[in-house]
Tab-separated table of C-alpha atoms in Angstrom:
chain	number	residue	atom	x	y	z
A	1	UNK	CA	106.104	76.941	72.063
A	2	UNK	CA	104.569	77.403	75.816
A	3	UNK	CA	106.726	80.600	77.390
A	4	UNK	CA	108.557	81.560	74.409
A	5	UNK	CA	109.161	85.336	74.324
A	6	UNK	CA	109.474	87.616	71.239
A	7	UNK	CA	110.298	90.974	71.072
A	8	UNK	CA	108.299	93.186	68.718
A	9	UNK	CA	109.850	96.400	68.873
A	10	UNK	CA	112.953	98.008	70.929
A	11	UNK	CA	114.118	101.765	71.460
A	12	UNK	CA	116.932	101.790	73.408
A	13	UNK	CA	116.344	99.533	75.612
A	14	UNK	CA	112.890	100.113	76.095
A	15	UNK	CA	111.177	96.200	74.994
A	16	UNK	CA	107.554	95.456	73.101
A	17	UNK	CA	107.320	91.700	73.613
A	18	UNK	CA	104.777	89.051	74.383
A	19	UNK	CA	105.156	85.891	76.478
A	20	UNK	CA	103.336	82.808	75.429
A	21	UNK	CA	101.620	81.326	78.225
A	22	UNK	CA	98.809	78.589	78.931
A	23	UNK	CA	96.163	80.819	79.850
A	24	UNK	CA	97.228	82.890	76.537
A	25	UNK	CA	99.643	85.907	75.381
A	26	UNK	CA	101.299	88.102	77.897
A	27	UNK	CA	102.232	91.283	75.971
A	28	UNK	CA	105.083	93.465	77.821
A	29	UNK	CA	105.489	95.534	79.058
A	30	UNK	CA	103.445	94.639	81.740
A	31	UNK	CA	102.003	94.856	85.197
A	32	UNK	CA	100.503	92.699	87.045
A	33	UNK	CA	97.938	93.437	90.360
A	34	UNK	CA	98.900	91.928	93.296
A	35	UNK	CA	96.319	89.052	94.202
A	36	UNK	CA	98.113	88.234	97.563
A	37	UNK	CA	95.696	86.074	99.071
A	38	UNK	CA	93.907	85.284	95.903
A	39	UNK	CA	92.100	88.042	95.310
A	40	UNK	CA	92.960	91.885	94.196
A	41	UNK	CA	92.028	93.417	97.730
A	42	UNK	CA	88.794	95.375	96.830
A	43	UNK	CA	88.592	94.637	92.900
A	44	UNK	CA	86.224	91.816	91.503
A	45	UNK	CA	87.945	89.489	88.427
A	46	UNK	CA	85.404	91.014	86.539
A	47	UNK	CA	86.394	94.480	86.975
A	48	UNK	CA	90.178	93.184	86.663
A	49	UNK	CA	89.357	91.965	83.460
A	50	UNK	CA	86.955	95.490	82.410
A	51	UNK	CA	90.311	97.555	83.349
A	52	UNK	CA	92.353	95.429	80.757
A	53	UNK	CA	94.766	93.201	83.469
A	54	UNK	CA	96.365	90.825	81.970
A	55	UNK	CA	98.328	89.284	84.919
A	56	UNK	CA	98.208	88.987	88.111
A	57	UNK	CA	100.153	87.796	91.391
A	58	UNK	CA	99.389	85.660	94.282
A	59	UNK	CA	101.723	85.189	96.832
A	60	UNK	CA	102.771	81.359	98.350
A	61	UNK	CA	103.455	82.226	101.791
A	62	UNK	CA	100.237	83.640	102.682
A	63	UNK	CA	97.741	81.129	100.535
A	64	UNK	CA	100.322	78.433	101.932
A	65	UNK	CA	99.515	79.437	105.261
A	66	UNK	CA	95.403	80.246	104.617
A	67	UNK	CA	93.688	77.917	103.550
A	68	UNK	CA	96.922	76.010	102.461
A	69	UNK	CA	98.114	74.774	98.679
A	70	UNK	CA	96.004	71.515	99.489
A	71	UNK	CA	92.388	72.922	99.203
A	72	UNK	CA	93.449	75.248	96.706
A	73	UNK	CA	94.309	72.631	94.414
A	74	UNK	CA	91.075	70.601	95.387
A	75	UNK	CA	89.649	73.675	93.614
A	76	UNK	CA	91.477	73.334	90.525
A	77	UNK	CA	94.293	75.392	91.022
A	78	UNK	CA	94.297	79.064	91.816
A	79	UNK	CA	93.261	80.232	88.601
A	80	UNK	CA	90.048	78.396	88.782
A	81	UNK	CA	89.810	79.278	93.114
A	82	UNK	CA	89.934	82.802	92.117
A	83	UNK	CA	87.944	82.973	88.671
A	84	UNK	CA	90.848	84.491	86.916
A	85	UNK	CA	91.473	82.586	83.142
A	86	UNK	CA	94.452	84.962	81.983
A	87	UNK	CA	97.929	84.608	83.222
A	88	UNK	CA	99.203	83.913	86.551
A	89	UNK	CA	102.391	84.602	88.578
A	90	UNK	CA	102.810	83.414	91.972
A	91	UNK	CA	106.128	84.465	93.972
A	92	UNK	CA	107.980	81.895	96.204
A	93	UNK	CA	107.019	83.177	99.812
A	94	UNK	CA	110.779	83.934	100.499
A	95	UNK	CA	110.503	88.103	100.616
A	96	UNK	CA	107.655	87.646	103.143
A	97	UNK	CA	109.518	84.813	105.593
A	98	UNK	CA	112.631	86.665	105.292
A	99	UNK	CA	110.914	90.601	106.577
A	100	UNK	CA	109.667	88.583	109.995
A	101	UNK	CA	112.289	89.042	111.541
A	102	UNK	CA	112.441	87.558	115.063
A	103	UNK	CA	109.734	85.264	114.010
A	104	UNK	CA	112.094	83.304	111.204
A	105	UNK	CA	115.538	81.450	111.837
A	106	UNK	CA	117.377	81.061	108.217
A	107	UNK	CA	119.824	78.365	107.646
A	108	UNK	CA	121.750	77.360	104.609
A	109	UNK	CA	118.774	74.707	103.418
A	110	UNK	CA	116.398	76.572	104.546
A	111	UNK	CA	113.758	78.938	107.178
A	112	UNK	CA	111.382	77.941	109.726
A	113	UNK	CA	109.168	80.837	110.544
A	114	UNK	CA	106.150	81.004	112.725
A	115	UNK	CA	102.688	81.823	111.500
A	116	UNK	CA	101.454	85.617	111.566
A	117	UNK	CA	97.879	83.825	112.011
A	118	UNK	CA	98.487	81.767	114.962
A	119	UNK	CA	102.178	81.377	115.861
A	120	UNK	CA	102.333	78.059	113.973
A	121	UNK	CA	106.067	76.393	113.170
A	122	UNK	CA	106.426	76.375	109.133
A	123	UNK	CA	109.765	75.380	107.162
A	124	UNK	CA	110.307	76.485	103.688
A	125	UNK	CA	113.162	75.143	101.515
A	126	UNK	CA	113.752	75.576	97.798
A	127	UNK	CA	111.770	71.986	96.975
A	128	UNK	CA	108.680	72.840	99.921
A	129	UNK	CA	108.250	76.511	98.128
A	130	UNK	CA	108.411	74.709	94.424
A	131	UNK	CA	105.797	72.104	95.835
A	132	UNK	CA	103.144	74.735	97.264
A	133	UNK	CA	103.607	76.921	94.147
A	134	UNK	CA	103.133	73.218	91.222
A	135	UNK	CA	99.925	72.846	94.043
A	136	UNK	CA	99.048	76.324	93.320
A	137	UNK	CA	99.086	76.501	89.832
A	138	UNK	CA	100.268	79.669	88.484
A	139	UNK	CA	101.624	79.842	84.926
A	140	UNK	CA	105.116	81.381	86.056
A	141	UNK	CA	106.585	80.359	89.345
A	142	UNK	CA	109.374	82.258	91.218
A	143	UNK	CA	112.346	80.409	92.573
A	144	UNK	CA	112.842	80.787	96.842
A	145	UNK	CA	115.605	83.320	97.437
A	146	UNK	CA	116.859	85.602	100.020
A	147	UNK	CA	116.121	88.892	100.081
A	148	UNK	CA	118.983	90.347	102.491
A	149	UNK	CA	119.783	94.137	103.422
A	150	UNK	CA	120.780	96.028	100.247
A	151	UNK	CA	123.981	98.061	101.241
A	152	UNK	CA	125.588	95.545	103.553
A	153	UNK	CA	128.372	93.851	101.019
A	154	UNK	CA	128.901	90.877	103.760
A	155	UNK	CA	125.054	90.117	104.036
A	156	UNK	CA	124.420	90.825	100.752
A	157	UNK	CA	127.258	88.111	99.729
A	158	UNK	CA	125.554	85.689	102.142
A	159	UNK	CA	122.460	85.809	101.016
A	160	UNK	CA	123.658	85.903	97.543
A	161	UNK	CA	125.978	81.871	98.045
A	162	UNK	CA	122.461	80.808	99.236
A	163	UNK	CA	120.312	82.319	96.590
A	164	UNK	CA	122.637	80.601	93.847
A	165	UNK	CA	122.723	77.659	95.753
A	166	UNK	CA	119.071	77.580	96.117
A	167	UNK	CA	118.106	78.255	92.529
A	168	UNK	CA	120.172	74.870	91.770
A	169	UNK	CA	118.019	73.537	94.070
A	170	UNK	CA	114.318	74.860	92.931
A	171	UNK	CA	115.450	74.333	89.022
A	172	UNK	CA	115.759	70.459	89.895
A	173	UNK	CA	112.572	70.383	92.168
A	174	UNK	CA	110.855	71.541	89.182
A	175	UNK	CA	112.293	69.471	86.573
A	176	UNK	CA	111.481	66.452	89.012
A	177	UNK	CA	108.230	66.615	89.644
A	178	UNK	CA	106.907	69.981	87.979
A	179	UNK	CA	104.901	70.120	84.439
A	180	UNK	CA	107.522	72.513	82.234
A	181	UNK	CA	104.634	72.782	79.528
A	182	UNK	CA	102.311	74.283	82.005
A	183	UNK	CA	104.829	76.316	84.763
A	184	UNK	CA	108.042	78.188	84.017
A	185	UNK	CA	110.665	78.883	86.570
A	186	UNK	CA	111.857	82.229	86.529
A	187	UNK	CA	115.107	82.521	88.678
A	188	UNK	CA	116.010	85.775	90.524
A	189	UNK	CA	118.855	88.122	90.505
A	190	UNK	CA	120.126	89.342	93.831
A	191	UNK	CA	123.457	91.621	94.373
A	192	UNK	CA	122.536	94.236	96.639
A	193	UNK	CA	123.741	97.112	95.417
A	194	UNK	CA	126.532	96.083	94.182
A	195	UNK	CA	127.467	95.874	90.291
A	196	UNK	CA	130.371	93.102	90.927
A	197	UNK	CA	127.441	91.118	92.937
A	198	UNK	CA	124.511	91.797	90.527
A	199	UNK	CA	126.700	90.833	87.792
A	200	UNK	CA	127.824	87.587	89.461
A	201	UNK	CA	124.288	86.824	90.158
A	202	UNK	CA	122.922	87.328	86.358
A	203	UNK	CA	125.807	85.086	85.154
A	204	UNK	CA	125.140	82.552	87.695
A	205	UNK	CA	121.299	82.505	86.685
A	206	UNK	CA	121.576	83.041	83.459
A	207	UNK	CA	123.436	79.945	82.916
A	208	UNK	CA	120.746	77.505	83.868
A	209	UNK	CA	118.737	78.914	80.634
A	210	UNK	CA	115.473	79.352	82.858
A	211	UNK	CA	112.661	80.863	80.309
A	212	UNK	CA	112.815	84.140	82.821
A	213	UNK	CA	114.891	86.086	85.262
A	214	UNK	CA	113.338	88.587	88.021
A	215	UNK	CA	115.189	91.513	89.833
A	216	UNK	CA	115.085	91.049	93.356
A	217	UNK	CA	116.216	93.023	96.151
A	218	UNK	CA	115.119	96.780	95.064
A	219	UNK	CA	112.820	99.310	96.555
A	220	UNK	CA	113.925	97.765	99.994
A	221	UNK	CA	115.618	100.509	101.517
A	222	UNK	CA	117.989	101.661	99.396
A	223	UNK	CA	117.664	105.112	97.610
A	224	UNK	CA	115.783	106.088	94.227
A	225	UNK	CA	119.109	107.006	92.580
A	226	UNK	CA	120.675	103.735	94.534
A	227	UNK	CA	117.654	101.365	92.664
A	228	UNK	CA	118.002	103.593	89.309
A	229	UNK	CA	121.313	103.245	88.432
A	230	UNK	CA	121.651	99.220	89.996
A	231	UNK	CA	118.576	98.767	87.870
A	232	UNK	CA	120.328	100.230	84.803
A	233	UNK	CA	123.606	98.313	85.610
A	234	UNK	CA	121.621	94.722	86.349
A	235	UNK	CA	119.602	94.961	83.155
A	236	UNK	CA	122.037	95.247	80.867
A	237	UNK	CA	123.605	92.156	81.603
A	238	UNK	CA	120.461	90.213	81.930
A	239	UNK	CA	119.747	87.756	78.383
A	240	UNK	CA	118.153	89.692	75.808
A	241	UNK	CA	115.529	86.894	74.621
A	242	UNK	CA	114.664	86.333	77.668
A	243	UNK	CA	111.180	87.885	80.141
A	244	UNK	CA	112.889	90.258	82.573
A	245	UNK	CA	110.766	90.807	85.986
A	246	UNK	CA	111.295	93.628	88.523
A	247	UNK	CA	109.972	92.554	91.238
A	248	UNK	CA	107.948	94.449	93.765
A	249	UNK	CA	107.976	97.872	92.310
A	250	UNK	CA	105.349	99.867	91.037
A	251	UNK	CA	104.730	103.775	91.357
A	252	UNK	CA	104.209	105.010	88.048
A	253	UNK	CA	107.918	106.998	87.702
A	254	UNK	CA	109.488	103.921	88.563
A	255	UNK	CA	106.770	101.771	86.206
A	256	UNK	CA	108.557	104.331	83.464
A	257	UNK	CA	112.227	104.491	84.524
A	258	UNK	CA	112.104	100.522	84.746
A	259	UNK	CA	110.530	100.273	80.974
A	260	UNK	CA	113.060	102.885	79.787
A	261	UNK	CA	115.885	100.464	81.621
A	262	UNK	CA	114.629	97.238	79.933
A	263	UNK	CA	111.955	95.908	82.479
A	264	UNK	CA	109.064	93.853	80.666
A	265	UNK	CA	107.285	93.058	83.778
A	266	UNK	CA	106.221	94.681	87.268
A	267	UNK	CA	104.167	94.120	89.912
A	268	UNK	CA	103.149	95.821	93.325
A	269	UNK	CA	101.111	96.168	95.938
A	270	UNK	CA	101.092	99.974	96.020
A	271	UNK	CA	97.563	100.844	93.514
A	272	UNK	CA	95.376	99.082	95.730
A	273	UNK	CA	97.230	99.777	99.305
A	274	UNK	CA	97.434	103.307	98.722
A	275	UNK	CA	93.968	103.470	97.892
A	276	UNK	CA	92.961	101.965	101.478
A	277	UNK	CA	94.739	105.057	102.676
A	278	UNK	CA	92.360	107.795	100.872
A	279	UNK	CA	95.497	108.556	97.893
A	280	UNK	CA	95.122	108.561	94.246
A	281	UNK	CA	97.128	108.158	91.684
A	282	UNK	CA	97.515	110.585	88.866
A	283	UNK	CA	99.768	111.191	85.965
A	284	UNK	CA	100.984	114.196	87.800
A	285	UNK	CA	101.477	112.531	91.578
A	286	UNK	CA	99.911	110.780	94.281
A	287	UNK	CA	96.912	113.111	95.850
A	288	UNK	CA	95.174	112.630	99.395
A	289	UNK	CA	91.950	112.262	99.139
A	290	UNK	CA	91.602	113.451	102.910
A	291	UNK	CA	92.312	116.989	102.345
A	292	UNK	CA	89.582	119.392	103.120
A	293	UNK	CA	90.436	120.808	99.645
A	294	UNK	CA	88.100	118.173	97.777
A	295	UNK	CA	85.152	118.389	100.078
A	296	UNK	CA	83.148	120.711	97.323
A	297	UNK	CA	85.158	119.730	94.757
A	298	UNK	CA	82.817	118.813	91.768
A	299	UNK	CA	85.258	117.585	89.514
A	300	UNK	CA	86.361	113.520	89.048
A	301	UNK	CA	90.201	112.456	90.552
A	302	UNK	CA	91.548	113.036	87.579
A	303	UNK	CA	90.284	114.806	84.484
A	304	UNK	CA	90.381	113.479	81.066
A	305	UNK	CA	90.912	110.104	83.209
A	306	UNK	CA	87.951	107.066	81.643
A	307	UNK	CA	87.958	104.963	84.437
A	308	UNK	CA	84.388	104.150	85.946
A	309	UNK	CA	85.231	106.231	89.030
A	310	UNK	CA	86.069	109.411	87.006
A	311	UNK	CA	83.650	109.053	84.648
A	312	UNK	CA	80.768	108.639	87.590
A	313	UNK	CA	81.934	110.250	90.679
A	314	UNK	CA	83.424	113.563	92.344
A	315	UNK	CA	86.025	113.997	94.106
A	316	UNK	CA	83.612	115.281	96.568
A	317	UNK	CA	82.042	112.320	96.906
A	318	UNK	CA	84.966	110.036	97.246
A	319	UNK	CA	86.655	112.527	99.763
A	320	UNK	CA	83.653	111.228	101.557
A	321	UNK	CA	83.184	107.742	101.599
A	322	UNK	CA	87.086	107.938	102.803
A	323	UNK	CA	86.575	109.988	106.017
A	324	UNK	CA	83.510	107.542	106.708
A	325	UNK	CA	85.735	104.588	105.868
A	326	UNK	CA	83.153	102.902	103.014
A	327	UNK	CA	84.670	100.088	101.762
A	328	UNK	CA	83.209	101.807	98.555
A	329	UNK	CA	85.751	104.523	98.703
A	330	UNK	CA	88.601	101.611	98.811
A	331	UNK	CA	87.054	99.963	95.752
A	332	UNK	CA	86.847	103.223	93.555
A	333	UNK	CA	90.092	104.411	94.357
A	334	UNK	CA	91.755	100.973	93.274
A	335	UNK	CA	90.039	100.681	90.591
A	336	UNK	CA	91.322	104.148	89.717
A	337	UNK	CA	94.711	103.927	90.700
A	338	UNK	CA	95.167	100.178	88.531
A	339	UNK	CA	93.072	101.803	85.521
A	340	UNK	CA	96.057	104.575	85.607
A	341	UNK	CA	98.996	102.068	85.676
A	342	UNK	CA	97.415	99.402	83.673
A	343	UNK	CA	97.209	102.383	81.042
A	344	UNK	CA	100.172	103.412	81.118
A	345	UNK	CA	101.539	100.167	80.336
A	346	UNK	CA	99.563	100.104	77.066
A	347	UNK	CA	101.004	103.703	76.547
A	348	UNK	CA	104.077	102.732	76.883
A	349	UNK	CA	103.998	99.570	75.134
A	350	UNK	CA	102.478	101.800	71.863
A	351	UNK	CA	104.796	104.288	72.176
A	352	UNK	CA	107.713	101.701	72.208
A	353	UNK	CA	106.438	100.026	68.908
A	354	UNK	CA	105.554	103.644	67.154
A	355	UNK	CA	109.560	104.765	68.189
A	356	UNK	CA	108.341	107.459	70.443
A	357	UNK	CA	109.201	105.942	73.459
A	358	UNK	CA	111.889	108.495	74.589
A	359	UNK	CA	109.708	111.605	73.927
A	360	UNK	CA	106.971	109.971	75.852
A	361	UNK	CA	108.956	109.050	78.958
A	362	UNK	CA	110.578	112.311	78.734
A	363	UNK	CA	107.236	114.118	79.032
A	364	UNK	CA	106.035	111.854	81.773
A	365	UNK	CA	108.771	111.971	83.809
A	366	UNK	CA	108.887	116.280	83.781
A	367	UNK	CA	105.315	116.587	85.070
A	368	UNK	CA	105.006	114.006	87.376
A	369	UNK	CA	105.828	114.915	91.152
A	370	UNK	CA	107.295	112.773	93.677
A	371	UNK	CA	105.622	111.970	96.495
A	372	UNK	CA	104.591	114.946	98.999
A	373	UNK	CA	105.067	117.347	95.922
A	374	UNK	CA	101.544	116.530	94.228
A	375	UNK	CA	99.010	119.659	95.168
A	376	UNK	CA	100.606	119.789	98.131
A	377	UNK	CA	99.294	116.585	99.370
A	378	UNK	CA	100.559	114.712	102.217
A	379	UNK	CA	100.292	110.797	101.753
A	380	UNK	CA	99.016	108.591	104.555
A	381	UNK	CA	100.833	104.680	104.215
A	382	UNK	CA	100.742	101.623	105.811
């Protein structure tokens, strides 16, 4: 059956699963590179495919705005506008609309928002974000939701009325005039950080039997031990045959901490954005490329790492093409930084199935180095 999930193995509640989809099997855990505009910035399909991706994310708001959800499925869809034949995930637009501030007015059926590009008047509602994503194509499609302040209980339980009320609303949008054999609806979980609102919220979802459920609403302000312990409390409520999505996070100790917690799928923008900023990723923390430190330094990002960048090139040499700002040094440092999470997904995923799971998050977790800690590195974001 299309979007049936199976788990393989558990430890705790660590999960080995795979989803069935159209454009194949989805094992979990997972992550998935962000594609926003259709296309992982810097990183060809090709090399997508050579680092072992098996999903990947496009967002609706911005391909909805350029070149719209019309042209893209004169194409064929966005899997065939992209040249990307595995799995697809596209999210409903509603995180971006609802961080422009000033530029959006919300209402209880829906947001108008003007265009970034050109100051443009757009309206999203639960059925316009369902039609853009059955025009775009993706295999799973996210239902529109508000994404509100995390640790304000009376905007929190606003947003949260609408979300519920809007996930009615996208769930019959989609069984109208959407293909269920060829899209599945996940619906998200919102809450805050509250466990009386997250639990409302996975009760409330859960009972429309989607074939998925996402975690909304985390890594948006709210502290580590804040997302941690709501993560913890959230997942453990969520259905247990069913693909559980944390959305939007993605550093490697929270790629770990959200496996350990029950996550089967991630995504983020952080590998490749990071990487236009001169940092890598390593299994011990983030480093700046920048530093003077790596000028003569003769040795790859990371050794024992097999990614093409580390097996071909010096720090030395990518130190430099990121003070001259070569779109080269964006391409190998993304391609580094996605090799290291896409492995450690497979890692993890092993380890999970061989019953070693807690020894190898355990070990992880007490070498890596939170950000500013790593060599002494300072990190440079945007």
């Amino acid at each position: 059956m299309v979007f049936e999930f199976s788990l393989t193995a558990q430890q705790g509640s660590a999960r080995a699963g795979v989803l069935q989809t159209p454009h194949g099997p989805l094992p979990t855990p997972v992550f998935a590179p962000v594609g926003t505009q259709a296309t992982v910035k810097a990183v060809e399909p090709r090399e997508l495919q050579e680092l072992g991706a098996t999903l990947v994310l496009a967002n609706t708001y911005h391909l909805h705005l350029r070149p719209g959800e019309d042209l893209v499925a004169e194409f064929g869809g966005v899997h065939d506008f992209m040249a990307w034949n595995g799995p697809m995930l596209t999210d409903s637009g509603g995180f971006q609309v609802f961080s422009l501030g000033e530029m959006r007015d919300i209402d209880d059926d829906g947001v108008t928002f003007r265009s970034y590009l050109d100051g443009s008047i757009h309206r999203f509602t639960p059925e316009v974000s369902i039609q853009i994503q059955h025009k775009l194509g993706a295999d799973v499609i996210m239902a529109f939701d508000e994404c509100p302040v995390p640790n304000d209980r009376a905007a929190v339980e606003r947003a949260l009325a609408r979300t519920h009320h809007w996930l009615d609303r996208c769930a019959e949008e989609h069984a109208r005039s959407g293909d269920l054999a060829r899209q599945a609806l996940f619906g998200i979980v919102q809450g805050g950080i509250f466990p009386d609102l997250r639990a409302a919220s996975v009760e409330y979802a859960a009972g429309l039997d989607l074939p998925g459920y996402a975690i909304g609403g985390l890594a948006v302000g709210e502290t580590k031990a804040e997302m941690v312990h709501t993560l913890e409390q959230t997942t453990s409520l969520m259905p247990a045959n069913k693909p559980r999505y944390l959305m939007g996070v993605g550093s490697p100790e929270d790629l770990v901490n959200g496996v350990a917690r029950g996550v089967d799928i991630f995504d983020c923008v952080l590998p490749t954005r990071v990487a236009r900023n001169g940092a890598a990723l390593t299994r011990l923390g983030r480093i700046n490329m920048r530093n003077r430190q790596y000028a003569t330094d003769h040795d790859p990002i990371e050794p024992g790492c097999t990614c093409y960048t580390c097996r071909t090139f010096s720090r030395g040499y990518v130190r430099h093409l990121v003070q001259s700002s070569e779109i080269l040094g964006h391409q190998l440092l993304s391609i580094h930084n996605l090799h290291l999470l896409l492995t450690l997904m497979r890692e993890m995923r092993a380890a999970i199935i061989d019953g070693t799971f807690d020894d190898y998050a355990t070990a992880f977790l007490a070498s890596y180095q939170p950000v500013g800690a790593a060599q002494g590195a300072a990190l440079h974001t945007a």
